[in-house]
Amino acid sequence: MKPLKSSKKLNPLGEIMNLSDAFNKYKNTKHDSSFENLGDWLANNNSKPKKMNSLYKIAASLIFVTLILIACTVPVQHEEEIGYMIKGIAPNVDTNFKFNYKFKFEEVDLNPSQVSISQLLIEHEEAGETNSEKMTEVVMVLPKADFAEAEDKKSKLSGIFDFQSLEILPIEETVERTVFESALHTFDLKVKEEITEEEITVSINKFLHENSNNKGKANLKTDKEGNRFVEIEIVFEENSPVDPKRSIEGLYKELTPENNFIHEEMSEEELKALKLREIKKQEMKKHKEKNN
Amino acid sequence: MSDSEFTDLLKPHYNDAVNYCRALCSGSSISEAEDVMQQSLLKAFENFDSLRDKASFKSWFFQIITRNFYNSVRKPFWSRFVSLNSEEGKIAFQVFEDELFEDNQMLIAALSRISKKERAAILLFEIGGFSIEEITRIQNEKSESTVKSRLSRTRKKLKEFMVMLETETVRMQRFASQRSTNDLYHETSEIIKEIKSIG
């Protein structure tokens, strides 16, 4: 007995059920007529940039380079930092400080000659009355635009004085350079120094007098290692409300017992220190006399 | 690259590409299909320099058509009516002619009922003659099995739609032939009967 054939699904639309035939029929549709116009249409409608003639390319490159060179020689002015000034205001220094200030500076590795300390009289009104208060102004000038170094000196100074305010002020100088030189300078490629030492000194002095109470003269000096530093000379000023001589050294001298007029202004601690100093001196005298 | 190099490479695949594009845009009007084709041609022409392997020109060009078609479906409604040929002073170019597709109306109608990804997959296979691997790459799919199952599903759907459409056509033809007798009186009375039965 023959096995029964599996029932085949009858398809009333057998021809169409064959997808491949339908697709093959569709594939035979030709479009040759439109292809003939394609080349012209593409050439006229595309937004592809047209190729530049090599002669024009060379001319354009030359003009471009010339324009850049001209632009580089145009002089421009800009502000350049030539150094920093550290300026701080502290309360009037006490007796203990006056005796030990040199030691304190050496302790934090600072040269006292580079720091200017002067007294300042600050007036303020309280209940209609004008009161004046003695303050100490500390100024240090660094002739090098190195902010990290300025920060370091600032922290060292804050270890010595009990500052009410302490700030770093940039000292700027107007410099005229060409665009090309400015670019080189910006990227630290310029070796030549175009600002002379005299110009720096003038700028520093101008800045010092404008931004501090100090009327002294700043001198630019170089140490053995070739590092530049600024020493500030103290100048005596007539008719000044505060004697600029009263820097630390001045105050120290004022504490000598010969200057009796100071006793009235002295605090209790200062008087105690003076008495101790007197006792020590007397003991030293006695000791010398015994030896003799 | 010269302009003729592009047309030379395109020539053997031009018919397939145009047929592919028309069938791909089967749910849209002829002018929309025209726009997709023209944009694809321009894009391919402008970026022809970037095609390093000229041997893969066909799959590269079909991929451009497919992407342009997807973008045209996504683009805003109003912009679909802005045709490339509307610009003045440019050479007119028409790819599609209505009568060319008259014999394939049923296939195009069936294709319009399936999703755009399914349509692209079956057309790439049947018209483009691409392998499963190539279709996977053109459609940016991760695995070949996705394309395989998509093709199988699409074939089944297409068959069903075509049977349905053909049945509909046969019924309509039969109905029309029944009515078309020479007896005008008889035909009129039949129509009156039908109207009465509906009423």
mmCIF file of N, CA, C and O in Angstrom, chain A residues 48-132:
data_model
loop_
_atom_site.group_PDB
_atom_site.id
_atom_site.type_symbol
_atom_site.label_atom_id
_atom_site.label_comp_id
_atom_site.label_asym_id
_atom_site.label_seq_id
_atom_site.Cartn_x
_atom_site.Cartn_y
_atom_site.Cartn_z
ATOM 1 N N LYS A 48 29.686 69.928 -4.651
ATOM 2 C CA LYS A 48 31.095 69.596 -4.417
ATOM 3 C C LYS A 48 31.969 70.782 -4.814
ATOM 4 O O LYS A 48 31.761 71.352 -5.896
ATOM 5 N N PRO A 49 32.928 71.205 -3.956
ATOM 6 C CA PRO A 49 33.751 72.355 -4.320
ATOM 7 C C PRO A 49 34.572 72.084 -5.578
ATOM 8 O O PRO A 49 35.146 71.011 -5.746
ATOM 9 N N LYS A 50 34.594 73.085 -6.447
ATOM 10 C CA LYS A 50 35.331 72.930 -7.703
ATOM 11 C C LYS A 50 36.836 72.970 -7.436
ATOM 12 O O LYS A 50 37.292 73.656 -6.530
ATOM 13 N N LYS A 51 37.581 72.214 -8.227
ATOM 14 C CA LYS A 51 39.035 72.170 -8.037
ATOM 15 C C LYS A 51 39.664 73.501 -8.445
ATOM 16 O O LYS A 51 39.328 74.062 -9.492
ATOM 17 N N MET A 52 40.588 74.011 -7.631
ATOM 18 C CA MET A 52 41.216 75.300 -7.897
ATOM 19 C C MET A 52 42.424 75.123 -8.806
ATOM 20 O O MET A 52 43.184 74.165 -8.649
ATOM 21 N N ASN A 53 42.563 76.055 -9.706
ATOM 22 C CA ASN A 53 43.711 76.033 -10.601
ATOM 23 C C ASN A 53 45.001 76.170 -9.776
ATOM 24 O O ASN A 53 45.050 76.946 -8.822
ATOM 25 N N SER A 54 46.030 75.419 -10.150
ATOM 26 C CA SER A 54 47.262 75.423 -9.341
ATOM 27 C C SER A 54 47.915 76.806 -9.286
ATOM 28 O O SER A 54 48.515 77.184 -8.285
ATOM 29 N N LEU A 55 47.784 77.590 -10.377
ATOM 30 C CA LEU A 55 48.355 78.945 -10.405
ATOM 31 C C LEU A 55 47.660 79.830 -9.364
ATOM 32 O O LEU A 55 48.311 80.587 -8.631
ATOM 33 N N TYR A 56 46.342 79.700 -9.306
ATOM 34 C CA TYR A 56 45.582 80.467 -8.318
ATOM 35 C C TYR A 56 45.955 80.026 -6.908
ATOM 36 O O TYR A 56 46.001 80.837 -5.988
ATOM 37 N N LYS A 57 46.221 78.712 -6.769
ATOM 38 C CA LYS A 57 46.602 78.181 -5.449
ATOM 39 C C LYS A 57 47.883 78.830 -4.954
ATOM 40 O O LYS A 57 47.995 79.259 -3.802
ATOM 41 N N ILE A 58 48.877 78.911 -5.853
ATOM 42 C CA ILE A 58 50.170 79.506 -5.485
ATOM 43 C C ILE A 58 49.994 80.979 -5.142
ATOM 44 O O ILE A 58 50.511 81.469 -4.127
ATOM 45 N N ALA A 59 49.223 81.696 -5.987
ATOM 46 C CA ALA A 59 48.998 83.125 -5.757
ATOM 47 C C ALA A 59 48.304 83.348 -4.421
ATOM 48 O O ALA A 59 48.701 84.225 -3.636
ATOM 49 N N ALA A 60 47.288 82.540 -4.146
ATOM 50 C CA ALA A 60 46.545 82.677 -2.887
ATOM 51 C C ALA A 60 47.452 82.397 -1.691
ATOM 52 O O ALA A 60 47.397 83.109 -0.674
ATOM 53 N N SER A 61 48.322 81.387 -1.814
ATOM 54 C CA SER A 61 49.246 81.052 -0.717
ATOM 55 C C SER A 61 50.210 82.202 -0.456
ATOM 56 O O SER A 61 50.466 82.567 0.705
ATOM 57 N N LEU A 62 50.726 82.806 -1.550
ATOM 58 C CA LEU A 62 51.672 83.928 -1.404
ATOM 59 C C LEU A 62 51.008 85.123 -0.730
ATOM 60 O O LEU A 62 51.580 85.738 0.177
ATOM 61 N N ILE A 63 49.803 85.441 -1.182
ATOM 62 C CA ILE A 63 49.067 86.579 -0.587
ATOM 63 C C ILE A 63 48.808 86.310 0.894
ATOM 64 O O ILE A 63 48.996 87.179 1.743
ATOM 65 N N PHE A 64 48.459 85.101 1.191
ATOM 66 C CA PHE A 64 48.153 84.715 2.567
ATOM 67 C C PHE A 64 49.382 84.873 3.470
ATOM 68 O O PHE A 64 49.316 85.467 4.545
ATOM 69 N N VAL A 65 50.520 84.366 2.972
ATOM 70 C CA VAL A 65 51.768 84.449 3.752
ATOM 71 C C VAL A 65 52.181 85.902 3.945
ATOM 72 O O VAL A 65 52.575 86.322 5.043
ATOM 73 N N THR A 66 52.069 86.722 2.858
ATOM 74 C CA THR A 66 52.434 88.143 2.947
ATOM 75 C C THR A 66 51.568 88.856 3.980
ATOM 76 O O THR A 66 52.073 89.644 4.793
ATOM 77 N N LEU A 67 50.279 88.570 3.954
ATOM 78 C CA LEU A 67 49.370 89.220 4.909
ATOM 79 C C LEU A 67 49.731 88.854 6.347
ATOM 80 O O LEU A 67 49.705 89.699 7.238
ATOM 81 N N ILE A 68 50.107 87.603 6.552
ATOM 82 C CA ILE A 68 50.481 87.159 7.904
ATOM 83 C C ILE A 68 51.749 87.888 8.364
ATOM 84 O O ILE A 68 51.835 88.363 9.503
ATOM 85 N N LEU A 69 52.727 88.000 7.437
ATOM 86 C CA LEU A 69 53.987 88.685 7.783
ATOM 87 C C LEU A 69 53.737 90.146 8.125
ATOM 88 O O LEU A 69 54.305 90.679 9.085
ATOM 89 N N ILE A 70 52.869 90.799 7.339
ATOM 90 C CA ILE A 70 52.548 92.212 7.615
ATOM 91 C C ILE A 70 51.873 92.328 8.982
ATOM 92 O O ILE A 70 52.213 93.185 9.787
ATOM 93 N N ALA A 71 50.937 91.426 9.221
ATOM 94 C CA ALA A 71 50.214 91.460 10.496
ATOM 95 C C ALA A 71 51.153 91.248 11.685
ATOM 96 O O ALA A 71 50.963 91.835 12.753
ATOM 97 N N CYS A 72 52.196 90.437 11.483
ATOM 98 C CA CYS A 72 53.138 90.150 12.582
ATOM 99 C C CYS A 72 53.999 91.351 12.951
ATOM 100 O O CYS A 72 54.533 91.431 14.059
ATOM 101 N N THR A 73 54.190 92.275 12.028
ATOM 102 C CA THR A 73 55.067 93.427 12.313
ATOM 103 C C THR A 73 54.301 94.610 12.917
ATOM 104 O O THR A 73 54.913 95.624 13.251
ATOM 105 N N VAL A 74 53.021 94.495 13.056
ATOM 106 C CA VAL A 74 52.228 95.590 13.641
ATOM 107 C C VAL A 74 52.554 95.689 15.140
ATOM 108 O O VAL A 74 52.468 94.684 15.854
ATOM 109 N N PRO A 75 52.983 96.886 15.610
ATOM 110 C CA PRO A 75 53.290 96.994 17.046
ATOM 111 C C PRO A 75 52.030 97.057 17.907
ATOM 112 O O PRO A 75 51.052 97.700 17.530
ATOM 113 N N VAL A 76 52.097 96.371 19.013
ATOM 114 C CA VAL A 76 50.965 96.386 19.951
ATOM 115 C C VAL A 76 51.490 96.675 21.363
ATOM 116 O O VAL A 76 52.626 96.349 21.688
ATOM 117 N N GLN A 77 50.657 97.322 22.155
ATOM 118 C CA GLN A 77 51.030 97.643 23.542
ATOM 119 C C GLN A 77 50.311 96.702 24.485
ATOM 120 O O GLN A 77 49.136 96.408 24.277
ATOM 121 N N HIS A 78 51.032 96.252 25.463
ATOM 122 C CA HIS A 78 50.360 95.456 26.486
ATOM 123 C C HIS A 78 51.083 95.558 27.827
ATOM 124 O O HIS A 78 52.262 95.895 27.889
ATOM 125 N N GLU A 79 50.325 95.286 28.858
ATOM 126 C CA GLU A 79 50.875 95.375 30.213
ATOM 127 C C GLU A 79 51.626 94.084 30.543
ATOM 128 O O GLU A 79 51.130 92.998 30.279
ATOM 129 N N GLU A 80 52.827 94.267 31.109
ATOM 130 C CA GLU A 80 53.600 93.077 31.457
ATOM 131 C C GLU A 80 54.015 93.153 32.929
ATOM 132 O O GLU A 80 54.448 94.205 33.402
ATOM 133 N N GLU A 81 53.870 92.058 33.615
ATOM 134 C CA GLU A 81 54.243 92.045 35.042
ATOM 135 C C GLU A 81 55.756 91.969 35.163
ATOM 136 O O GLU A 81 56.394 91.090 34.583
ATOM 137 N N ILE A 82 56.338 92.928 35.906
ATOM 138 C CA ILE A 82 57.797 92.900 36.076
ATOM 139 C C ILE A 82 58.170 92.501 37.509
ATOM 140 O O ILE A 82 59.347 92.314 37.820
ATOM 141 N N GLY A 83 57.204 92.403 38.355
ATOM 142 C CA GLY A 83 57.481 91.993 39.726
ATOM 143 C C GLY A 83 56.236 92.071 40.584
ATOM 144 O O GLY A 83 55.138 92.323 40.076
ATOM 145 N N TYR A 84 56.454 91.845 41.902
ATOM 146 C CA TYR A 84 55.325 91.892 42.836
ATOM 147 C C TYR A 84 55.710 92.701 44.073
ATOM 148 O O TYR A 84 56.887 92.725 44.465
ATOM 149 N N MET A 85 54.726 93.343 44.646
ATOM 150 C CA MET A 85 54.954 94.025 45.927
ATOM 151 C C MET A 85 54.043 93.380 46.966
ATOM 152 O O MET A 85 52.833 93.251 46.741
ATOM 153 N N ILE A 86 54.676 92.962 48.076
ATOM 154 C CA ILE A 86 53.890 92.385 49.167
ATOM 155 C C ILE A 86 53.687 93.498 50.181
ATOM 156 O O ILE A 86 54.646 94.122 50.643
ATOM 157 N N LYS A 87 52.445 93.767 50.469
ATOM 158 C CA LYS A 87 52.150 94.873 51.377
ATOM 159 C C LYS A 87 51.226 94.380 52.474
ATOM 160 O O LYS A 87 50.189 93.761 52.201
ATOM 161 N N GLY A 88 51.632 94.655 53.740
ATOM 162 C CA GLY A 88 50.812 94.209 54.851
ATOM 163 C C GLY A 88 50.694 95.281 55.914
ATOM 164 O O GLY A 88 51.590 96.105 56.090
ATOM 165 N N ILE A 89 49.553 95.286 56.594
ATOM 166 C CA ILE A 89 49.333 96.215 57.709
ATOM 167 C C ILE A 89 49.150 95.376 58.970
ATOM 168 O O ILE A 89 48.289 94.487 59.011
ATOM 169 N N ALA A 90 49.990 95.683 59.968
ATOM 170 C CA ALA A 90 49.915 94.937 61.233
ATOM 171 C C ALA A 90 49.772 95.933 62.384
ATOM 172 O O ALA A 90 50.136 97.104 62.236
ATOM 173 N N PRO A 91 49.273 95.476 63.534
ATOM 174 C CA PRO A 91 49.202 96.375 64.692
ATOM 175 C C PRO A 91 50.616 96.782 65.119
ATOM 176 O O PRO A 91 51.608 96.129 64.767
ATOM 177 N N ASN A 92 50.695 97.857 65.867
ATOM 178 C CA ASN A 92 52.003 98.350 66.290
ATOM 179 C C ASN A 92 52.802 97.258 66.987
ATOM 180 O O ASN A 92 52.275 96.551 67.848
ATOM 181 N N VAL A 93 54.047 97.059 66.567
ATOM 182 C CA VAL A 93 54.849 95.943 67.087
ATOM 183 C C VAL A 93 55.153 96.104 68.581
ATOM 184 O O VAL A 93 55.337 97.215 69.062
ATOM 185 N N ASP A 94 55.186 95.010 69.316
ATOM 186 C CA ASP A 94 55.423 95.087 70.765
ATOM 187 C C ASP A 94 56.924 95.055 71.098
ATOM 188 O O ASP A 94 57.776 94.877 70.224
ATOM 189 N N THR A 95 57.226 95.204 72.358
ATOM 190 C CA THR A 95 58.615 95.318 72.811
ATOM 191 C C THR A 95 59.440 94.083 72.492
ATOM 192 O O THR A 95 60.568 94.162 72.039
ATOM 193 N N ASN A 96 58.809 92.959 72.708
ATOM 194 C CA ASN A 96 59.492 91.687 72.486
ATOM 195 C C ASN A 96 59.972 91.574 71.041
ATOM 196 O O ASN A 96 61.093 91.171 70.767
ATOM 197 N N PHE A 97 59.089 92.010 70.120
ATOM 198 C CA PHE A 97 59.434 91.951 68.706
ATOM 199 C C PHE A 97 60.610 92.879 68.404
ATOM 200 O O PHE A 97 61.517 92.532 67.656
ATOM 201 N N LYS A 98 60.552 94.071 69.010
ATOM 202 C CA LYS A 98 61.594 95.069 68.748
ATOM 203 C C LYS A 98 62.984 94.551 69.115
ATOM 204 O O LYS A 98 63.979 94.901 68.487
ATOM 205 N N PHE A 99 63.038 93.697 70.132
ATOM 206 C CA PHE A 99 64.347 93.162 70.543
ATOM 207 C C PHE A 99 64.814 92.012 69.651
ATOM 208 O O PHE A 99 65.996 91.797 69.481
ATOM 209 N N ASN A 100 63.847 91.272 69.133
ATOM 210 C CA ASN A 100 64.217 90.026 68.438
ATOM 211 C C ASN A 100 63.946 90.013 66.931
ATOM 212 O O ASN A 100 63.893 88.963 66.323
ATOM 213 N N TYR A 101 63.704 91.161 66.332
ATOM 214 C CA TYR A 101 63.221 91.143 64.932
ATOM 215 C C TYR A 101 64.229 90.521 63.966
ATOM 216 O O TYR A 101 63.856 89.797 63.058
ATOM 217 N N LYS A 102 65.531 90.781 64.188
ATOM 218 C CA LYS A 102 66.539 90.228 63.262
ATOM 219 C C LYS A 102 66.555 88.711 63.320
ATOM 220 O O LYS A 102 66.627 88.034 62.291
ATOM 221 N N PHE A 103 66.457 88.241 64.545
ATOM 222 C CA PHE A 103 66.459 86.794 64.749
ATOM 223 C C PHE A 103 65.236 86.144 64.067
ATOM 224 O O PHE A 103 65.325 85.106 63.449
ATOM 225 N N LYS A 104 64.102 86.847 64.192
ATOM 226 C CA LYS A 104 62.855 86.318 63.592
ATOM 227 C C LYS A 104 62.953 86.255 62.075
ATOM 228 O O LYS A 104 62.456 85.323 61.454
ATOM 229 N N PHE A 105 63.587 87.248 61.475
ATOM 230 C CA PHE A 105 63.751 87.250 60.015
ATOM 231 C C PHE A 105 64.671 86.107 59.575
ATOM 232 O O PHE A 105 64.409 85.428 58.579
ATOM 233 N N GLU A 106 65.761 85.932 60.332
ATOM 234 C CA GLU A 106 66.701 84.861 59.991
ATOM 235 C C GLU A 106 66.057 83.486 60.148
ATOM 236 O O GLU A 106 66.337 82.551 59.395
ATOM 237 N N GLU A 107 65.172 83.389 61.098
ATOM 238 C CA GLU A 107 64.494 82.128 61.385
ATOM 239 C C GLU A 107 63.684 81.648 60.174
ATOM 240 O O GLU A 107 63.600 80.456 59.883
ATOM 241 N N VAL A 108 63.089 82.582 59.452
ATOM 242 C CA VAL A 108 62.277 82.204 58.265
ATOM 243 C C VAL A 108 63.043 82.447 56.964
ATOM 244 O O VAL A 108 62.446 82.451 55.876
ATOM 245 N N ASP A 109 64.365 82.657 57.074
ATOM 246 C CA ASP A 109 65.219 82.830 55.904
ATOM 247 C C ASP A 109 64.806 84.036 55.050
ATOM 248 O O ASP A 109 64.611 83.949 53.840
ATOM 249 N N LEU A 110 64.671 85.187 55.700
ATOM 250 C CA LEU A 110 64.363 86.433 54.989
ATOM 251 C C LEU A 110 65.416 87.468 55.335
ATOM 252 O O LEU A 110 65.866 87.545 56.477
ATOM 253 N N ASN A 111 65.806 88.258 54.329
ATOM 254 C CA ASN A 111 66.791 89.311 54.565
ATOM 255 C C ASN A 111 66.076 90.566 55.046
ATOM 256 O O ASN A 111 65.255 91.127 54.313
ATOM 257 N N PRO A 112 66.378 91.049 56.264
ATOM 258 C CA PRO A 112 65.649 92.218 56.793
ATOM 259 C C PRO A 112 65.833 93.473 55.934
ATOM 260 O O PRO A 112 64.977 94.339 55.910
ATOM 261 N N SER A 113 66.981 93.547 55.209
ATOM 262 C CA SER A 113 67.219 94.750 54.408
ATOM 263 C C SER A 113 66.272 94.844 53.212
ATOM 264 O O SER A 113 66.114 95.903 52.612
ATOM 265 N N GLN A 114 65.663 93.735 52.856
ATOM 266 C CA GLN A 114 64.740 93.754 51.710
ATOM 267 C C GLN A 114 63.307 94.095 52.132
ATOM 268 O O GLN A 114 62.420 94.227 51.306
ATOM 269 N N VAL A 115 63.118 94.179 53.451
ATOM 270 C CA VAL A 115 61.765 94.454 53.952
ATOM 271 C C VAL A 115 61.749 95.834 54.601
ATOM 272 O O VAL A 115 62.588 96.148 55.428
ATOM 273 N N SER A 116 60.825 96.631 54.184
ATOM 274 C CA SER A 116 60.698 97.969 54.751
ATOM 275 C C SER A 116 59.572 97.962 55.774
ATOM 276 O O SER A 116 58.462 97.535 55.488
ATOM 277 N N ILE A 117 59.927 98.400 57.003
ATOM 278 C CA ILE A 117 58.916 98.445 58.061
ATOM 279 C C ILE A 117 58.781 99.901 58.504
ATOM 280 O O ILE A 117 59.776 100.533 58.874
ATOM 281 N N SER A 118 57.624 100.431 58.432
ATOM 282 C CA SER A 118 57.428 101.829 58.835
ATOM 283 C C SER A 118 56.134 101.962 59.623
ATOM 284 O O SER A 118 55.247 101.108 59.525
ATOM 285 N N GLN A 119 56.086 103.056 60.391
ATOM 286 C CA GLN A 119 54.883 103.272 61.197
ATOM 287 C C GLN A 119 53.869 104.086 60.421
ATOM 288 O O GLN A 119 54.208 104.921 59.586
ATOM 289 N N LEU A 120 52.642 103.840 60.744
ATOM 290 C CA LEU A 120 51.546 104.446 60.002
ATOM 291 C C LEU A 120 50.519 104.922 61.019
ATOM 292 O O LEU A 120 50.243 104.242 61.995
ATOM 293 N N LEU A 121 50.000 106.109 60.789
ATOM 294 C CA LEU A 121 48.990 106.633 61.706
ATOM 295 C C LEU A 121 47.634 106.554 61.005
ATOM 296 O O LEU A 121 47.416 107.241 60.001
ATOM 297 N N ILE A 122 46.790 105.697 61.520
ATOM 298 C CA ILE A 122 45.483 105.539 60.874
ATOM 299 C C ILE A 122 44.426 106.236 61.720
ATOM 300 O O ILE A 122 44.297 105.971 62.924
ATOM 301 N N GLU A 123 43.706 107.128 61.084
ATOM 302 C CA GLU A 123 42.665 107.885 61.792
ATOM 303 C C GLU A 123 41.310 107.259 61.537
ATOM 304 O O GLU A 123 40.993 106.877 60.415
ATOM 305 N N HIS A 124 40.526 107.149 62.615
ATOM 306 C CA HIS A 124 39.150 106.660 62.438
ATOM 307 C C HIS A 124 38.233 107.350 63.434
ATOM 308 O O HIS A 124 38.629 107.703 64.538
ATOM 309 N N GLU A 125 37.006 107.544 63.015
ATOM 310 C CA GLU A 125 36.045 108.291 63.833
ATOM 311 C C GLU A 125 35.214 107.348 64.678
ATOM 312 O O GLU A 125 34.733 106.322 64.202
ATOM 313 N N GLU A 126 35.069 107.719 65.964
ATOM 314 C CA GLU A 126 34.236 106.917 66.868
ATOM 315 C C GLU A 126 33.406 107.868 67.701
ATOM 316 O O GLU A 126 33.948 108.692 68.443
ATOM 317 N N ALA A 127 32.121 107.802 67.568
ATOM 318 C CA ALA A 127 31.169 108.664 68.287
ATOM 319 C C ALA A 127 31.536 110.146 68.131
ATOM 320 O O ALA A 127 31.610 110.899 69.115
ATOM 321 N N GLY A 128 31.828 110.538 66.909
ATOM 322 C CA GLY A 128 32.105 111.946 66.607
ATOM 323 C C GLY A 128 33.520 112.386 66.919
ATOM 324 O O GLY A 128 33.913 113.505 66.605
ATOM 325 N N GLU A 129 34.289 111.526 67.559
ATOM 326 C CA GLU A 129 35.668 111.878 67.908
ATOM 327 C C GLU A 129 36.643 111.177 66.964
ATOM 328 O O GLU A 129 36.459 110.000 66.642
ATOM 329 N N THR A 130 37.650 111.901 66.560
ATOM 330 C CA THR A 130 38.643 111.314 65.664
ATOM 331 C C THR A 130 39.778 110.713 66.489
ATOM 332 O O THR A 130 40.427 111.401 67.266
ATOM 333 N N ASN A 131 39.954 109.419 66.350
ATOM 334 C CA ASN A 131 41.035 108.725 67.062
ATOM 335 C C ASN A 131 42.086 108.269 66.055
ATOM 336 O O ASN A 131 41.748 107.850 64.961
ATOM 337 N N SER A 132 43.291 108.362 66.441
ATOM 338 C CA SER A 132 44.354 107.866 65.562
ATOM 339 C C SER A 132 45.017 106.643 66.198
ATOM 340 O O SER A 132 45.171 106.564 67.414
#
